[in-house]
Short mmCIF file of C-alpha atoms in Angstrom, two decimals:
data_model
loop_
_atom_site.label_atom_id
_atom_site.label_comp_id
_atom_site.label_asym_id
_atom_site.label_seq_id
_atom_site.Cartn_x
_atom_site.Cartn_y
_atom_site.Cartn_z
CA UNK A 1 231.23 -70.16 57.79
CA UNK A 2 230.05 -69.21 61.11
CA UNK A 3 230.52 -65.88 62.42
CA UNK A 4 233.81 -65.48 64.63
CA UNK A 5 233.38 -65.12 68.51
CA UNK A 6 233.59 -61.47 69.40
CA UNK A 7 232.46 -60.28 65.90
CA UNK A 8 230.35 -57.86 67.62
CA UNK A 9 233.55 -56.15 69.01
CA UNK A 10 234.12 -55.11 65.42
CA UNK A 11 232.09 -52.14 65.36
CA UNK A 12 232.59 -48.42 66.12
CA UNK A 13 235.67 -46.09 65.76
CA UNK A 14 238.89 -47.80 65.00
CA UNK A 15 241.92 -45.84 65.34
CA UNK A 16 245.13 -46.48 63.72
CA UNK A 17 248.22 -45.36 65.55
CA UNK A 18 251.19 -44.38 62.87
CA UNK A 19 253.87 -42.65 64.25
CA UNK A 20 254.63 -41.04 60.97
CA UNK A 21 251.19 -39.14 61.30
CA UNK A 22 251.80 -38.31 64.81
CA UNK A 23 255.43 -36.90 64.89
CA UNK A 24 256.54 -35.90 68.22
CA UNK A 25 253.94 -37.44 69.99
CA UNK A 26 253.72 -39.93 72.50
CA UNK A 27 252.11 -43.00 70.71
CA UNK A 28 250.98 -44.21 74.05
CA UNK A 29 249.42 -41.14 75.45
CA UNK A 30 247.54 -40.48 72.06
CA UNK A 31 246.24 -44.23 72.50
CA UNK A 32 245.02 -43.48 75.95
CA UNK A 33 243.22 -40.49 74.57
CA UNK A 34 241.50 -42.43 71.87
CA UNK A 35 240.53 -45.18 74.34
CA UNK A 36 238.95 -42.30 76.57
CA UNK A 37 237.22 -40.92 73.69
CA UNK A 38 235.37 -43.75 72.82
CA UNK A 39 237.71 -45.81 70.29
CA UNK A 40 236.33 -49.38 70.06
CA UNK A 41 239.54 -50.79 68.05
CA UNK A 42 243.06 -49.81 67.92
CA UNK A 43 245.96 -50.64 65.59
CA UNK A 44 249.61 -49.96 65.62
CA UNK A 45 250.86 -49.39 61.99
CA UNK A 46 254.71 -48.24 61.82
CA UNK A 47 256.00 -48.80 58.51
CA UNK A 48 259.39 -47.48 59.61
CA UNK A 49 260.62 -48.65 62.63
CA UNK A 50 262.30 -52.32 63.00
CA UNK A 51 260.45 -54.75 64.94
CA UNK A 52 262.64 -54.89 68.03
CA UNK A 53 262.13 -50.92 68.27
CA UNK A 54 258.53 -51.24 68.10
CA UNK A 55 258.12 -53.95 70.56
CA UNK A 56 258.06 -51.54 73.63
CA UNK A 57 255.02 -49.77 72.16
CA UNK A 58 253.14 -52.65 70.78
CA UNK A 59 253.47 -54.44 74.25
CA UNK A 60 252.27 -51.13 75.99
CA UNK A 61 249.30 -50.76 73.60
CA UNK A 62 248.46 -54.24 73.70
CA UNK A 63 248.16 -54.20 77.81
CA UNK A 64 246.20 -50.90 77.47
CA UNK A 65 243.69 -52.26 74.92
CA UNK A 66 243.37 -55.19 77.25
CA UNK A 67 242.53 -53.44 80.24
CA UNK A 68 239.93 -51.34 78.02
CA UNK A 69 238.60 -54.48 76.82
CA UNK A 70 239.39 -53.36 73.30
CA UNK A 71 240.98 -55.34 70.58
CA UNK A 72 244.48 -54.38 69.70
CA UNK A 73 245.30 -54.93 65.97
CA UNK A 74 248.95 -54.84 64.37
CA UNK A 75 249.49 -53.92 60.99
CA UNK A 76 251.19 -56.48 58.72
CA UNK A 77 253.74 -57.95 61.27
CA UNK A 78 251.89 -61.43 62.46
CA UNK A 79 255.32 -61.97 64.40
CA UNK A 80 255.03 -58.81 66.18
CA UNK A 81 251.65 -59.53 67.09
CA UNK A 82 252.20 -62.71 68.33
CA UNK A 83 255.01 -61.33 70.52
CA UNK A 84 252.85 -59.14 72.33
CA UNK A 85 249.77 -61.35 72.28
CA UNK A 86 247.79 -58.85 70.21
CA UNK A 87 244.25 -59.68 69.24
CA UNK A 88 244.79 -59.63 65.79
CA UNK A 89 246.57 -58.41 62.79
CA UNK A 90 245.51 -56.40 59.71
CA UNK A 91 246.89 -57.28 56.36
CA UNK A 92 247.06 -55.60 53.09
CA UNK A 93 246.80 -57.16 49.47
CA UNK A 94 250.52 -57.74 49.27
CA UNK A 95 251.07 -58.74 52.76
CA UNK A 96 251.28 -62.31 54.04
CA UNK A 97 247.80 -63.84 52.85
CA UNK A 98 244.84 -64.24 54.99
CA UNK A 99 245.11 -68.40 54.89
CA UNK A 100 248.83 -67.98 56.04
CA UNK A 101 247.78 -65.71 59.04
CA UNK A 102 245.15 -68.21 59.98
CA UNK A 103 247.31 -71.28 59.58
CA UNK A 104 250.16 -69.40 62.04
CA UNK A 105 247.71 -67.58 64.41
CA UNK A 106 245.73 -69.13 67.58
CA UNK A 107 241.94 -69.61 67.35
CA UNK A 108 240.05 -66.44 67.95
CA UNK A 109 242.93 -64.29 66.47
CA UNK A 110 241.36 -61.27 64.46
CA UNK A 111 242.45 -61.03 61.09
CA UNK A 112 241.37 -57.86 58.61
CA UNK A 113 242.23 -57.53 55.48
CA UNK A 114 242.46 -54.32 53.09
CA UNK A 115 239.94 -54.50 50.12
CA UNK A 116 239.42 -51.79 47.40
CA UNK A 117 236.29 -53.42 45.62
CA UNK A 118 233.98 -56.05 45.83
CA UNK A 119 236.02 -58.83 44.27
CA UNK A 120 238.75 -58.47 46.88
CA UNK A 121 236.46 -58.16 49.72
CA UNK A 122 234.45 -61.40 48.58
CA UNK A 123 237.97 -63.09 48.49
CA UNK A 124 239.13 -62.20 51.99
CA UNK A 125 235.71 -63.52 53.22
CA UNK A 126 236.32 -67.00 51.30
CA UNK A 127 239.81 -66.88 52.79
CA UNK A 128 238.91 -66.68 56.30
CA UNK A 129 239.20 -62.91 57.05
CA UNK A 130 237.11 -61.63 60.09
CA UNK A 131 236.55 -58.00 59.03
CA UNK A 132 237.37 -56.30 55.47
CA UNK A 133 238.51 -52.42 55.17
CA UNK A 134 237.19 -50.65 52.07
CA UNK A 135 239.53 -47.54 50.88
CA UNK A 136 240.73 -45.20 50.63
CA UNK A 137 237.36 -43.30 50.60
CA UNK A 138 238.78 -39.78 50.44
CA UNK A 139 242.42 -38.20 49.90
CA UNK A 140 244.77 -38.80 52.52
CA UNK A 141 248.32 -38.02 53.32
CA UNK A 142 248.85 -40.77 55.83
CA UNK A 143 249.26 -43.41 53.27
CA UNK A 144 251.03 -43.58 49.69
CA UNK A 145 250.08 -46.07 47.03
CA UNK A 146 246.45 -46.14 47.99
CA UNK A 147 243.60 -47.00 45.22
CA UNK A 148 240.55 -44.97 45.31
CA UNK A 149 237.08 -46.06 46.22
CA UNK A 150 234.02 -44.31 47.73
CA UNK A 151 230.91 -44.55 49.84
CA UNK A 152 229.21 -46.77 47.07
CA UNK A 153 231.96 -49.05 47.13
CA UNK A 154 231.47 -49.31 50.95
CA UNK A 155 227.49 -49.85 50.04
CA UNK A 156 228.64 -52.62 47.58
CA UNK A 157 230.97 -54.81 49.69
CA UNK A 158 228.49 -54.46 52.58
CA UNK A 159 225.84 -56.14 50.14
CA UNK A 160 228.28 -58.73 48.98
CA UNK A 161 230.02 -60.17 52.15
CA UNK A 162 228.48 -61.18 55.69
CA UNK A 163 231.68 -59.84 57.23
CA UNK A 164 232.00 -56.52 59.13
CA UNK A 165 233.15 -53.80 56.97
CA UNK A 166 235.71 -50.83 58.05
CA UNK A 167 235.81 -47.74 56.14
CA UNK A 168 238.88 -46.28 55.61
CA UNK A 169 241.09 -43.39 54.17
CA UNK A 170 240.90 -39.50 55.13
CA UNK A 171 237.74 -40.08 57.46
CA UNK A 172 237.25 -36.98 59.38
CA UNK A 173 234.36 -35.38 61.06
CA UNK A 174 233.31 -33.67 58.06
CA UNK A 175 232.59 -37.18 56.13
CA UNK A 176 232.25 -39.76 58.67
CA UNK A 177 228.49 -39.47 58.70
CA UNK A 178 228.55 -40.60 54.80
CA UNK A 179 230.47 -43.85 55.43
CA UNK A 180 228.39 -44.78 58.27
CA UNK A 181 225.30 -44.30 56.13
CA UNK A 182 226.96 -46.46 53.19
CA UNK A 183 226.80 -49.23 55.97
CA UNK A 184 230.10 -49.19 57.31
CA UNK A 185 230.56 -51.06 60.78
CA UNK A 186 233.66 -49.62 61.43
CA UNK A 187 235.50 -46.18 60.40
CA UNK A 188 239.18 -46.29 60.59
CA UNK A 189 240.89 -43.08 61.31
CA UNK A 190 244.60 -42.05 61.49
CA UNK A 191 245.23 -38.19 61.57
CA UNK A 192 241.71 -37.34 62.63
CA UNK A 193 242.64 -38.47 65.78
CA UNK A 194 246.60 -38.93 66.24
CA UNK A 195 247.29 -35.27 64.69
CA UNK A 196 244.26 -33.67 66.43
CA UNK A 197 244.94 -31.06 68.75
CA UNK A 198 243.24 -33.20 71.70
CA UNK A 199 242.92 -36.81 70.39
CA UNK A 200 240.39 -37.71 73.16
CA UNK A 201 238.12 -35.20 72.12
CA UNK A 202 238.42 -36.11 68.77
CA UNK A 203 237.72 -39.87 69.21
CA UNK A 204 234.99 -38.38 71.11
CA UNK A 205 233.19 -36.60 68.65
CA UNK A 206 233.90 -39.24 65.79
CA UNK A 207 232.65 -42.15 68.12
CA UNK A 208 229.67 -39.99 68.88
CA UNK A 209 228.41 -40.44 65.35
CA UNK A 210 228.11 -44.31 65.65
CA UNK A 211 226.13 -43.93 68.52
CA UNK A 212 223.64 -41.28 66.87
CA UNK A 213 223.46 -43.83 63.84
CA UNK A 214 222.60 -46.69 66.09
CA UNK B 1 273.49 -74.76 77.41
CA UNK B 2 273.71 -77.81 75.56
CA UNK B 3 274.38 -77.40 71.61
CA UNK B 4 271.67 -77.14 69.53
CA UNK B 5 271.18 -80.35 67.08
CA UNK B 6 272.64 -79.75 63.83
CA UNK B 7 275.06 -76.91 64.79
CA UNK B 8 277.34 -78.92 62.47
CA UNK B 9 275.64 -77.65 59.77
CA UNK B 10 276.55 -74.02 60.69
CA UNK B 11 279.79 -74.14 58.80
CA UNK B 12 281.14 -72.97 55.56
CA UNK B 13 279.72 -70.61 52.86
CA UNK B 14 276.72 -68.43 54.04
CA UNK B 15 274.88 -66.79 50.78
CA UNK B 16 272.55 -64.00 51.62
CA UNK B 17 270.14 -63.29 48.73
CA UNK B 18 269.04 -59.77 48.65
CA UNK B 19 267.19 -58.65 45.41
CA UNK B 20 268.77 -55.29 45.89
CA UNK B 21 271.99 -56.75 45.39
CA UNK B 22 271.18 -58.87 42.49
CA UNK B 23 268.93 -56.33 40.22
CA UNK B 24 267.28 -57.88 37.18
CA UNK B 25 268.42 -61.35 38.26
CA UNK B 26 266.32 -64.51 39.05
CA UNK B 27 266.76 -65.20 42.94
CA UNK B 28 265.99 -68.60 42.40
CA UNK B 29 268.59 -69.16 39.45
CA UNK B 30 271.10 -67.39 41.90
CA UNK B 31 270.06 -69.49 44.58
CA UNK B 32 270.56 -72.78 42.29
CA UNK B 33 274.21 -71.61 41.30
CA UNK B 34 275.28 -70.84 44.95
CA UNK B 35 273.98 -74.38 46.17
CA UNK B 36 275.63 -75.87 43.11
CA UNK B 37 278.69 -73.97 44.05
CA UNK B 38 278.89 -75.10 47.54
CA UNK B 39 276.76 -72.62 49.93
CA UNK B 40 276.25 -74.23 53.08
CA UNK B 41 273.39 -71.94 54.10
CA UNK B 42 271.13 -69.62 52.28
CA UNK B 43 269.35 -66.59 53.76
CA UNK B 44 266.63 -64.34 51.92
CA UNK B 45 267.20 -60.76 52.77
CA UNK B 46 264.66 -58.62 51.13
CA UNK B 47 264.06 -55.07 52.93
CA UNK B 48 261.85 -53.90 50.57
CA UNK B 49 258.94 -55.93 49.30
CA UNK B 50 256.08 -56.68 51.25
CA UNK B 51 255.91 -60.04 52.78
CA UNK B 52 253.08 -61.34 50.48
CA UNK B 53 255.26 -60.61 47.70
CA UNK B 54 258.16 -62.28 49.03
CA UNK B 55 256.12 -65.25 49.65
CA UNK B 56 256.58 -66.97 46.42
CA UNK B 57 260.45 -66.58 46.44
CA UNK B 58 260.56 -67.67 50.14
CA UNK B 59 258.49 -70.80 49.43
CA UNK B 60 260.85 -71.58 46.33
CA UNK B 61 263.93 -71.18 48.21
CA UNK B 62 262.79 -73.00 51.34
CA UNK B 63 262.19 -76.00 48.77
CA UNK B 64 265.27 -75.73 47.17
CA UNK B 65 267.22 -75.65 50.27
CA UNK B 66 265.39 -78.92 51.65
CA UNK B 67 266.24 -80.64 48.79
CA UNK B 68 269.88 -79.84 48.85
CA UNK B 69 269.81 -80.35 52.65
CA UNK B 70 271.24 -76.89 53.29
CA UNK B 71 269.53 -74.35 56.08
CA UNK B 72 267.24 -71.64 54.78
CA UNK B 73 267.32 -68.93 56.83
CA UNK B 74 264.99 -65.90 56.75
CA UNK B 75 266.15 -62.56 57.64
CA UNK B 76 264.10 -60.48 60.17
CA UNK B 77 260.92 -61.67 59.37
CA UNK B 78 259.76 -64.69 61.31
CA UNK B 79 256.31 -64.84 60.55
CA UNK B 80 257.42 -65.27 56.79
CA UNK B 81 259.99 -67.70 57.80
CA UNK B 82 257.17 -69.72 59.55
CA UNK B 83 254.79 -69.57 56.80
CA UNK B 84 257.29 -71.05 54.31
CA UNK B 85 258.70 -73.60 57.23
CA UNK B 86 262.03 -72.11 56.76
CA UNK B 87 264.93 -73.42 59.03
CA UNK B 88 265.40 -70.22 60.94
CA UNK B 89 265.51 -66.74 61.06
CA UNK B 90 268.59 -64.30 61.46
CA UNK B 91 267.78 -61.15 63.47
CA UNK B 92 269.86 -57.72 63.92
CA UNK B 93 270.20 -55.89 67.06
CA UNK B 94 266.85 -53.79 66.22
CA UNK B 95 264.82 -57.01 65.22
CA UNK B 96 262.56 -59.14 67.24
CA UNK B 97 264.79 -60.13 70.36
CA UNK B 98 266.19 -63.90 70.49
CA UNK B 99 264.00 -64.70 73.33
CA UNK B 100 260.95 -63.85 71.35
CA UNK B 101 261.88 -66.09 68.38
CA UNK B 102 262.71 -68.57 70.81
CA UNK B 103 259.21 -68.30 72.32
CA UNK B 104 257.25 -68.29 68.98
CA UNK B 105 259.27 -70.95 66.87
CA UNK B 106 259.15 -74.45 66.87
CA UNK B 107 261.84 -76.78 68.58
CA UNK B 108 265.12 -77.14 66.31
CA UNK B 109 264.33 -73.65 64.58
CA UNK B 110 267.82 -71.92 63.99
CA UNK B 111 268.02 -68.47 65.15
CA UNK B 112 271.23 -66.30 64.32
CA UNK B 113 271.92 -62.93 65.77
CA UNK B 114 273.92 -60.13 64.54
CA UNK B 115 276.42 -58.70 66.73
CA UNK B 116 279.22 -56.19 66.45
CA UNK B 117 281.41 -56.94 69.52
CA UNK B 118 281.96 -59.40 72.31
CA UNK B 119 279.17 -58.35 74.38
CA UNK B 120 276.41 -58.35 71.76
CA UNK B 121 277.77 -61.63 71.04
CA UNK B 122 277.69 -62.80 74.64
CA UNK B 123 274.24 -61.65 75.08
CA UNK B 124 272.97 -63.33 71.91
CA UNK B 125 274.54 -66.56 73.35
CA UNK B 126 272.88 -66.16 76.73
CA UNK B 127 269.54 -65.63 74.99
CA UNK B 128 269.63 -68.64 73.15
CA UNK B 129 270.93 -67.71 69.75
CA UNK B 130 272.36 -70.84 67.63
CA UNK B 131 275.20 -68.60 65.91
CA UNK B 132 276.31 -64.99 65.84
CA UNK B 133 277.15 -63.02 62.94
CA UNK B 134 280.01 -60.39 63.38
CA UNK B 135 280.25 -57.53 61.25
CA UNK B 136 280.42 -55.48 59.06
CA UNK B 137 284.21 -56.65 58.78
CA UNK B 138 284.95 -54.55 55.45
CA UNK B 139 283.43 -51.87 53.72
CA UNK B 140 280.14 -52.70 51.83
CA UNK B 141 277.44 -51.36 49.59
CA UNK B 142 275.16 -54.24 50.28
CA UNK B 143 273.83 -52.66 53.64
CA UNK B 144 273.64 -49.09 55.06
CA UNK B 145 273.74 -48.18 58.84
CA UNK B 146 276.43 -50.90 59.87
CA UNK B 147 278.99 -50.59 62.26
CA UNK B 148 282.59 -51.22 61.61
CA UNK B 149 284.31 -54.63 63.00
CA UNK B 150 287.25 -56.38 61.86
CA UNK B 151 289.26 -59.72 61.92
CA UNK B 152 290.18 -59.23 65.51
CA UNK B 153 286.80 -58.84 66.56
CA UNK B 154 285.89 -62.24 64.92
CA UNK B 155 288.92 -63.57 67.12
CA UNK B 156 287.46 -62.07 70.30
CA UNK B 157 284.18 -63.37 69.82
CA UNK B 158 285.18 -66.52 69.01
CA UNK B 159 287.10 -66.79 71.81
CA UNK B 160 284.30 -65.29 74.08
CA UNK B 161 281.38 -67.53 72.75
CA UNK B 162 280.79 -71.28 72.06
CA UNK B 163 278.51 -70.54 69.48
CA UNK B 164 279.31 -70.77 65.60
CA UNK B 165 280.50 -67.30 64.43
CA UNK B 166 279.68 -66.21 61.11
CA UNK B 167 281.82 -63.36 59.74
CA UNK B 168 279.84 -60.59 57.58
CA UNK B 169 280.35 -57.38 55.42
CA UNK B 170 282.39 -56.99 52.29
CA UNK B 171 283.55 -60.57 52.30
CA UNK B 172 285.06 -61.71 48.95
CA UNK B 173 287.62 -63.83 47.60
CA UNK B 174 290.42 -61.08 48.26
CA UNK B 175 289.73 -61.35 52.11
CA UNK B 176 287.84 -64.43 53.05
CA UNK B 177 291.05 -65.94 53.87
CA UNK B 178 291.58 -63.87 56.64
CA UNK B 179 288.54 -63.95 58.32
CA UNK B 180 288.59 -68.18 58.09
CA UNK B 181 292.02 -67.44 59.92
CA UNK B 182 290.29 -65.12 62.46
CA UNK B 183 288.34 -68.48 63.14
CA UNK B 184 284.99 -67.55 61.65
CA UNK B 185 283.01 -71.02 61.32
CA UNK B 186 280.86 -69.19 58.21
CA UNK B 187 281.39 -66.40 56.07
CA UNK B 188 278.31 -64.64 54.81
CA UNK B 189 278.62 -62.84 51.41
CA UNK B 190 276.08 -60.95 49.26
CA UNK B 191 277.47 -59.19 46.32
CA UNK B 192 280.31 -61.52 45.91
CA UNK B 193 277.88 -64.30 44.83
CA UNK B 194 274.84 -62.65 43.80
CA UNK B 195 276.20 -59.98 41.74
CA UNK B 196 279.00 -62.18 40.42
CA UNK B 197 279.25 -62.87 36.53
CA UNK B 198 278.75 -66.45 37.28
CA UNK B 199 277.06 -66.95 41.04
CA UNK B 200 278.03 -70.80 40.99
CA UNK B 201 281.87 -70.48 40.18
CA UNK B 202 282.04 -67.49 42.60
CA UNK B 203 280.40 -69.81 45.14
CA UNK B 204 282.70 -72.68 44.28
CA UNK B 205 285.93 -70.39 44.39
CA UNK B 206 284.53 -68.84 48.01
CA UNK B 207 283.59 -72.48 49.58
CA UNK B 208 286.90 -74.05 48.37
CA UNK B 209 288.60 -71.57 50.85
CA UNK B 210 286.97 -73.38 53.66
CA UNK B 211 288.01 -76.88 52.44
CA UNK B 212 291.28 -75.85 52.21
CA UNK B 213 291.20 -74.38 55.87
CA UNK B 214 290.08 -77.68 57.14
#
């Protein structure tokens, strides 16, 4: 399969905006901070609110990301992603399958897929995903019902697929070097940015680790 | 606005298949019973399972309804509806707005919208809904977080809009005559069919009330 156009955009710090991880915070302000700090992708992941209630945030984030030239990805909800002309969707193993997303989404639409091991990552690639995430790498309170993985999993997945690989799960300043060293093209963080005292500064410090490794 | 093609299909017993209301039951068997009993529309409403896990049921229901010549509607999830080529989607006041559904869905796709009063029903009509539901009419355990309405609301909505009107909320054999008398074109039931000892027989008895009133 030829690499998707824009695959070079799938690299660096990937900030997931989950309102549950940022109680009482304005999600748009957090996003502005993350972008100012050097986040290279943003994702909206809201497992609680109805989609109509998420729509204003999703539309604002899509606009913000468009201005910043950064892909905006919606977790799970392809319909919400299409509604705000997001750049893509991220699906888990229990969400709509990658081929269904491909069939319903316009050309160039990014489809990321969660994996926990080489087999799932290979299947995601075969089904047409643009990137795979691998996790969860470290304990996290941001998501329940996750299966453990580790830096060695990242290394094995990276060797098994030609897709960009995104490490996820409990990533922070304390361990991001380890996942970058394992070959992760992207590191997805939630609490490390959205719950940080200063999201922009937190993003800056995390994003800098990619520059240092380049 | 000209009436949608197929609006005459929006009449009669509307059975909502909610796995929470039918624990331990095979949803497809319940659907077969409902259709055999005379249900004129079916809806899948699953607020718990991820969409990938709903996909097999949704695809099977779409097939079943196509064979029966009955519209198959998916609650809330436009992406799931499009994935299985359902006939339509039903959105609540907090779900994706009707105009968004219209923009993303193909021509002829049915869009139903929940309302609780004349104002919401009028807005749904202005925004392009194909039918409005009015509820909840009677106490129900099938759905939390509902606002009360009554037969008089159905009467007022029916007078205010030209759309087919669907009564919903705690409808059973004991009260369906009241909502039909109030002018409801459709009566949506959940527990009264999916939790009935014999769903086909329950649907038959409820559907017969429409014939009697015609």
